[in-house]
Amino acid sequence: MPETAGAGRRFSLLVATMFLGLLLVLANRAAAQEDADTVRLDGRALFSVSSSDSLRAEERARRVEQRLRVLVRALETVPKAAVEASGDERIVVVAGVRITTVSPIDAEDSLTDIDTLAGRWATAIETGLRDAVDRREGFGGGFFADTMAALQTVLSRAWSSVISVVPRLLAAALVMGATLLVASGVNRVLVVFFKRRIADKTLENLIRQLSYYSLILLGVLIAADALGFSPGALVTGLGLTGLVLGFALKDILSNFVSGLLILALRPFEIGDQIVVGPTEGSVERIELRATQIRTYDGRVALVPNAEVFTSRIVNNTADPIRRGNVLLQVGYSTDLDALVERLRGSVASVQGVLDDRPVTVRIDELAADAITMNIGFWTDSLRSDYKQTTSDVRRHIASTMEDMGLPLPEPDLWRVAPAHLDEWKTALSWRDGSSHPAQGHKDE
């Protein structure tokens, strides 16, 4: 189940990354533009034009289409299209109107010479104009013909876009699918490698995540290229909008950078028992967004890495052993020397208390009604072992007190004694049958 959830989170991040990248490219107009576009009249393709030094192919095609639409409304009969030479270029003219210019780049892209291409364009324009004029003289007249022409133009362009985009989308989907398979395969190989060679879970987590997301980023760049976007333009778009994204996604980026720093600096490792603010438990995962901590009552807490990195961290298991302390209160009549020796031996015999570290018994406080003793010992730093050993130590201390006949502290029972006991006895002696002190003094 955790692996499935992790895969789902990684896939969601992948989709978000791709979507963000495409939006950046489109927003900054950094995507690669098409080098050719089709000129249409009433939705019917006539010929394709290439981009020129001053105009993109799309703008150039729309200008030619606008001239043809105006010319259709003005002509009743279509004269023969003529081709005029103008330096290295050729101009197609119909009824004295310059329709388009054929440039050497157009001929080069069409793999032919400029005169042959100009003749083809002139024939296509002439045929297209005649068909358009005939349609407007038929059923429904010009209004019906213009309406159908607009509809057919929209449908033709939509279909051309589908034909152009769908293969690219499929190619991008195949690239991302293959990338996910490769990244998952590499992830599994690393798991097996670390399991057999290296037992450092934190290092394994760092290398696995870096390799996984590096492969995903590579797949995104290849998929963007398959969609027609230049990887260089994608990177440029990311750079141009980096400042805006820095403000908009500062929390996400802060968690990401903090995750990398935690994995690199390693203030704690997977399996350590730590305290971060109000959260205490065992570290289960260190991801690039959050650190997963299993609390001692079985709940899972996801603490953002930025909060973890900037908070005060107490690592209870940074060292394998940990010191424990138990406070004990005894009366002033207690034989302290005998009690200290008995406590040292009793605590040292507890299972879990380390033999190579001495048990210490110190006097912490001389209170008004009791002496406070601090019994110190060393044990395993894991919480389960520490808590159990501390409990056993308290139980042995209670048994030692009982064996020595010493009363255990009773905080609800207090004994109050007057400061001048003899004067109080004299003052209260008349209650036992003797004369009142004041009366005896008067008789004398």
mmCIF file of N, CA, C and O in Angstrom, residues 226-271:
data_model
loop_
_atom_site.group_PDB
_atom_site.id
_atom_site.type_symbol
_atom_site.label_atom_id
_atom_site.label_comp_id
_atom_site.label_asym_id
_atom_site.label_seq_id
_atom_site.Cartn_x
_atom_site.Cartn_y
_atom_site.Cartn_z
ATOM 1 N N ALA A 226 8.753 16.090 -28.562
ATOM 2 C CA ALA A 226 7.807 15.342 -29.396
ATOM 3 C C ALA A 226 6.542 16.145 -29.664
ATOM 4 O O ALA A 226 5.910 16.004 -30.718
ATOM 5 N N LEU A 227 6.154 16.999 -28.735
ATOM 6 C CA LEU A 227 4.975 17.841 -28.929
ATOM 7 C C LEU A 227 5.251 19.035 -29.838
ATOM 8 O O LEU A 227 4.326 19.766 -30.181
ATOM 9 N N GLY A 228 6.498 19.229 -30.193
ATOM 10 C CA GLY A 228 6.836 20.340 -31.069
ATOM 11 C C GLY A 228 7.450 21.507 -30.352
ATOM 12 O O GLY A 228 7.711 22.550 -30.957
ATOM 13 N N PHE A 229 7.687 21.364 -29.050
ATOM 14 C CA PHE A 229 8.303 22.428 -28.278
ATOM 15 C C PHE A 229 9.796 22.170 -28.189
ATOM 16 O O PHE A 229 10.227 21.045 -27.929
ATOM 17 N N SER A 230 10.547 23.185 -28.365
ATOM 18 C CA SER A 230 11.994 23.049 -28.267
ATOM 19 C C SER A 230 12.404 22.934 -26.804
ATOM 20 O O SER A 230 11.978 23.743 -25.981
ATOM 21 N N PRO A 231 13.223 21.926 -26.435
ATOM 22 C CA PRO A 231 13.694 21.845 -25.046
ATOM 23 C C PRO A 231 14.410 23.110 -24.599
ATOM 24 O O PRO A 231 14.282 23.538 -23.460
ATOM 25 N N GLY A 232 15.165 23.709 -25.531
ATOM 26 C CA GLY A 232 15.820 24.969 -25.182
ATOM 27 C C GLY A 232 14.819 26.064 -24.887
ATOM 28 O O GLY A 232 14.991 26.861 -23.964
ATOM 29 N N ALA A 233 13.722 26.101 -25.679
ATOM 30 C CA ALA A 233 12.688 27.095 -25.414
ATOM 31 C C ALA A 233 11.988 26.815 -24.102
ATOM 32 O O ALA A 233 11.589 27.733 -23.379
ATOM 33 N N LEU A 234 11.828 25.522 -23.770
ATOM 34 C CA LEU A 234 11.215 25.162 -22.496
ATOM 35 C C LEU A 234 12.059 25.661 -21.332
ATOM 36 O O LEU A 234 11.550 26.246 -20.383
ATOM 37 N N VAL A 235 13.367 25.432 -21.417
ATOM 38 C CA VAL A 235 14.251 25.907 -20.362
ATOM 39 C C VAL A 235 14.248 27.433 -20.298
ATOM 40 O O VAL A 235 14.253 28.027 -19.223
ATOM 41 N N THR A 236 14.205 28.084 -21.489
ATOM 42 C CA THR A 236 14.143 29.546 -21.519
ATOM 43 C C THR A 236 12.870 30.052 -20.870
ATOM 44 O O THR A 236 12.879 31.018 -20.101
ATOM 45 N N GLY A 237 11.753 29.379 -21.163
ATOM 46 C CA GLY A 237 10.488 29.774 -20.549
ATOM 47 C C GLY A 237 10.523 29.624 -19.051
ATOM 48 O O GLY A 237 10.026 30.478 -18.310
ATOM 49 N N LEU A 238 11.151 28.544 -18.569
ATOM 50 C CA LEU A 238 11.278 28.372 -17.127
ATOM 51 C C LEU A 238 12.133 29.477 -16.523
ATOM 52 O O LEU A 238 11.839 29.986 -15.444
ATOM 53 N N GLY A 239 13.198 29.863 -17.230
ATOM 54 C CA GLY A 239 14.051 30.920 -16.711
ATOM 55 C C GLY A 239 13.367 32.277 -16.703
ATOM 56 O O GLY A 239 13.511 33.046 -15.757
ATOM 57 N N LEU A 240 12.594 32.562 -17.766
ATOM 58 C CA LEU A 240 11.938 33.871 -17.859
ATOM 59 C C LEU A 240 10.882 34.048 -16.786
ATOM 60 O O LEU A 240 10.625 35.155 -16.327
ATOM 61 N N THR A 241 10.229 32.965 -16.387
ATOM 62 C CA THR A 241 9.155 33.071 -15.390
ATOM 63 C C THR A 241 9.601 32.563 -14.030
ATOM 64 O O THR A 241 8.775 32.341 -13.148
ATOM 65 N N GLY A 242 10.905 32.358 -13.857
ATOM 66 C CA GLY A 242 11.395 31.830 -12.585
ATOM 67 C C GLY A 242 11.081 32.744 -11.412
ATOM 68 O O GLY A 242 10.766 32.279 -10.321
ATOM 69 N N LEU A 243 11.179 34.079 -11.627
ATOM 70 C CA LEU A 243 10.923 35.009 -10.543
ATOM 71 C C LEU A 243 9.466 34.951 -10.106
ATOM 72 O O LEU A 243 9.156 34.921 -8.908
ATOM 73 N N VAL A 244 8.555 34.912 -11.101
ATOM 74 C CA VAL A 244 7.125 34.834 -10.777
ATOM 75 C C VAL A 244 6.816 33.530 -10.052
ATOM 76 O O VAL A 244 6.097 33.501 -9.054
ATOM 77 N N LEU A 245 7.374 32.419 -10.561
ATOM 78 C CA LEU A 245 7.136 31.129 -9.917
ATOM 79 C C LEU A 245 7.746 31.096 -8.522
ATOM 80 O O LEU A 245 7.223 30.436 -7.626
ATOM 81 N N GLY A 246 8.862 31.802 -8.344
ATOM 82 C CA GLY A 246 9.483 31.815 -7.029
ATOM 83 C C GLY A 246 8.565 32.389 -5.975
ATOM 84 O O GLY A 246 8.520 31.902 -4.837
ATOM 85 N N PHE A 247 7.806 33.441 -6.338
ATOM 86 C CA PHE A 247 6.854 34.018 -5.395
ATOM 87 C C PHE A 247 5.595 33.164 -5.267
ATOM 88 O O PHE A 247 5.064 32.983 -4.179
ATOM 89 N N ALA A 248 5.126 32.640 -6.399
ATOM 90 C CA ALA A 248 3.876 31.875 -6.379
ATOM 91 C C ALA A 248 4.047 30.516 -5.717
ATOM 92 O O ALA A 248 3.138 30.026 -5.046
ATOM 93 N N LEU A 249 5.217 29.889 -5.907
ATOM 94 C CA LEU A 249 5.431 28.534 -5.405
ATOM 95 C C LEU A 249 6.556 28.514 -4.369
ATOM 96 O O LEU A 249 7.290 27.533 -4.273
ATOM 97 N N LYS A 250 6.670 29.571 -3.589
ATOM 98 C CA LYS A 250 7.794 29.652 -2.657
ATOM 99 C C LYS A 250 7.738 28.553 -1.600
ATOM 100 O O LYS A 250 8.767 28.023 -1.189
ATOM 101 N N ASP A 251 6.528 28.200 -1.148
ATOM 102 C CA ASP A 251 6.423 27.155 -0.132
ATOM 103 C C ASP A 251 6.837 25.801 -0.696
ATOM 104 O O ASP A 251 7.555 25.030 -0.045
ATOM 105 N N ILE A 252 6.379 25.501 -1.927
ATOM 106 C CA ILE A 252 6.739 24.230 -2.550
ATOM 107 C C ILE A 252 8.245 24.173 -2.795
ATOM 108 O O ILE A 252 8.897 23.162 -2.512
ATOM 109 N N LEU A 253 8.798 25.257 -3.349
ATOM 110 C CA LEU A 253 10.236 25.278 -3.605
ATOM 111 C C LEU A 253 11.030 25.225 -2.311
ATOM 112 O O LEU A 253 12.091 24.582 -2.249
ATOM 113 N N SER A 254 10.527 25.883 -1.256
ATOM 114 C CA SER A 254 11.214 25.846 0.033
ATOM 115 C C SER A 254 11.245 24.431 0.589
ATOM 116 O O SER A 254 12.279 23.970 1.095
ATOM 117 N N ASN A 255 10.114 23.718 0.480
ATOM 118 C CA ASN A 255 10.085 22.329 0.944
ATOM 119 C C ASN A 255 11.019 21.452 0.121
ATOM 120 O O ASN A 255 11.688 20.559 0.651
ATOM 121 N N PHE A 256 11.055 21.707 -1.188
ATOM 122 C CA PHE A 256 11.915 20.913 -2.075
ATOM 123 C C PHE A 256 13.392 21.114 -1.725
ATOM 124 O O PHE A 256 14.139 20.139 -1.563
ATOM 125 N N VAL A 257 13.803 22.361 -1.610
ATOM 126 C CA VAL A 257 15.206 22.646 -1.288
ATOM 127 C C VAL A 257 15.545 22.133 0.109
ATOM 128 O O VAL A 257 16.621 21.556 0.335
ATOM 129 N N SER A 258 14.621 22.302 1.055
ATOM 130 C CA SER A 258 14.867 21.809 2.411
ATOM 131 C C SER A 258 14.991 20.294 2.424
ATOM 132 O O SER A 258 15.814 19.735 3.167
ATOM 133 N N GLY A 259 14.196 19.618 1.586
ATOM 134 C CA GLY A 259 14.304 18.165 1.490
ATOM 135 C C GLY A 259 15.662 17.730 0.993
ATOM 136 O O GLY A 259 16.270 16.783 1.519
ATOM 137 N N LEU A 260 16.175 18.429 -0.019
ATOM 138 C CA LEU A 260 17.505 18.106 -0.526
ATOM 139 C C LEU A 260 18.577 18.349 0.541
ATOM 140 O O LEU A 260 19.508 17.550 0.697
ATOM 141 N N LEU A 261 18.436 19.451 1.287
ATOM 142 C CA LEU A 261 19.422 19.748 2.329
ATOM 143 C C LEU A 261 19.359 18.718 3.455
ATOM 144 O O LEU A 261 20.392 18.320 3.996
ATOM 145 N N ILE A 262 18.151 18.297 3.815
ATOM 146 C CA ILE A 262 18.026 17.278 4.864
ATOM 147 C C ILE A 262 18.670 15.976 4.423
ATOM 148 O O ILE A 262 19.389 15.318 5.186
ATOM 149 N N LEU A 263 18.424 15.589 3.171
ATOM 150 C CA LEU A 263 19.004 14.349 2.661
ATOM 151 C C LEU A 263 20.525 14.453 2.527
ATOM 152 O O LEU A 263 21.236 13.455 2.668
ATOM 153 N N ALA A 264 21.023 15.660 2.240
ATOM 154 C CA ALA A 264 22.469 15.833 2.068
ATOM 155 C C ALA A 264 23.184 16.002 3.416
ATOM 156 O O ALA A 264 24.200 15.357 3.673
ATOM 157 N N LEU A 265 22.647 16.859 4.303
ATOM 158 C CA LEU A 265 23.290 17.119 5.592
ATOM 159 C C LEU A 265 22.998 16.030 6.614
ATOM 160 O O LEU A 265 23.783 15.831 7.549
ATOM 161 N N ARG A 266 21.854 15.368 6.498
ATOM 162 C CA ARG A 266 21.480 14.222 7.309
ATOM 163 C C ARG A 266 21.516 14.515 8.811
ATOM 164 O O ARG A 266 22.288 13.916 9.562
ATOM 165 N N PRO A 267 20.702 15.469 9.291
ATOM 166 C CA PRO A 267 20.596 15.665 10.747
ATOM 167 C C PRO A 267 19.943 14.472 11.427
ATOM 168 O O PRO A 267 20.073 14.308 12.644
ATOM 169 N N PHE A 268 19.222 13.672 10.679
ATOM 170 C CA PHE A 268 18.657 12.422 11.173
ATOM 171 C C PHE A 268 18.533 11.476 9.993
ATOM 172 O O PHE A 268 18.638 11.897 8.835
ATOM 173 N N GLU A 269 18.323 10.210 10.273
ATOM 174 C CA GLU A 269 18.229 9.199 9.239
ATOM 175 C C GLU A 269 16.919 8.439 9.375
ATOM 176 O O GLU A 269 16.213 8.561 10.397
ATOM 177 N N ILE A 270 16.593 7.673 8.365
ATOM 178 C CA ILE A 270 15.397 6.839 8.417
ATOM 179 C C ILE A 270 15.559 5.825 9.550
ATOM 180 O O ILE A 270 16.574 5.145 9.656
ATOM 181 N N GLY A 271 14.545 5.731 10.397
ATOM 182 C CA GLY A 271 14.593 4.851 11.561
ATOM 183 C C GLY A 271 14.917 5.570 12.847
ATOM 184 O O GLY A 271 14.681 5.021 13.940
#
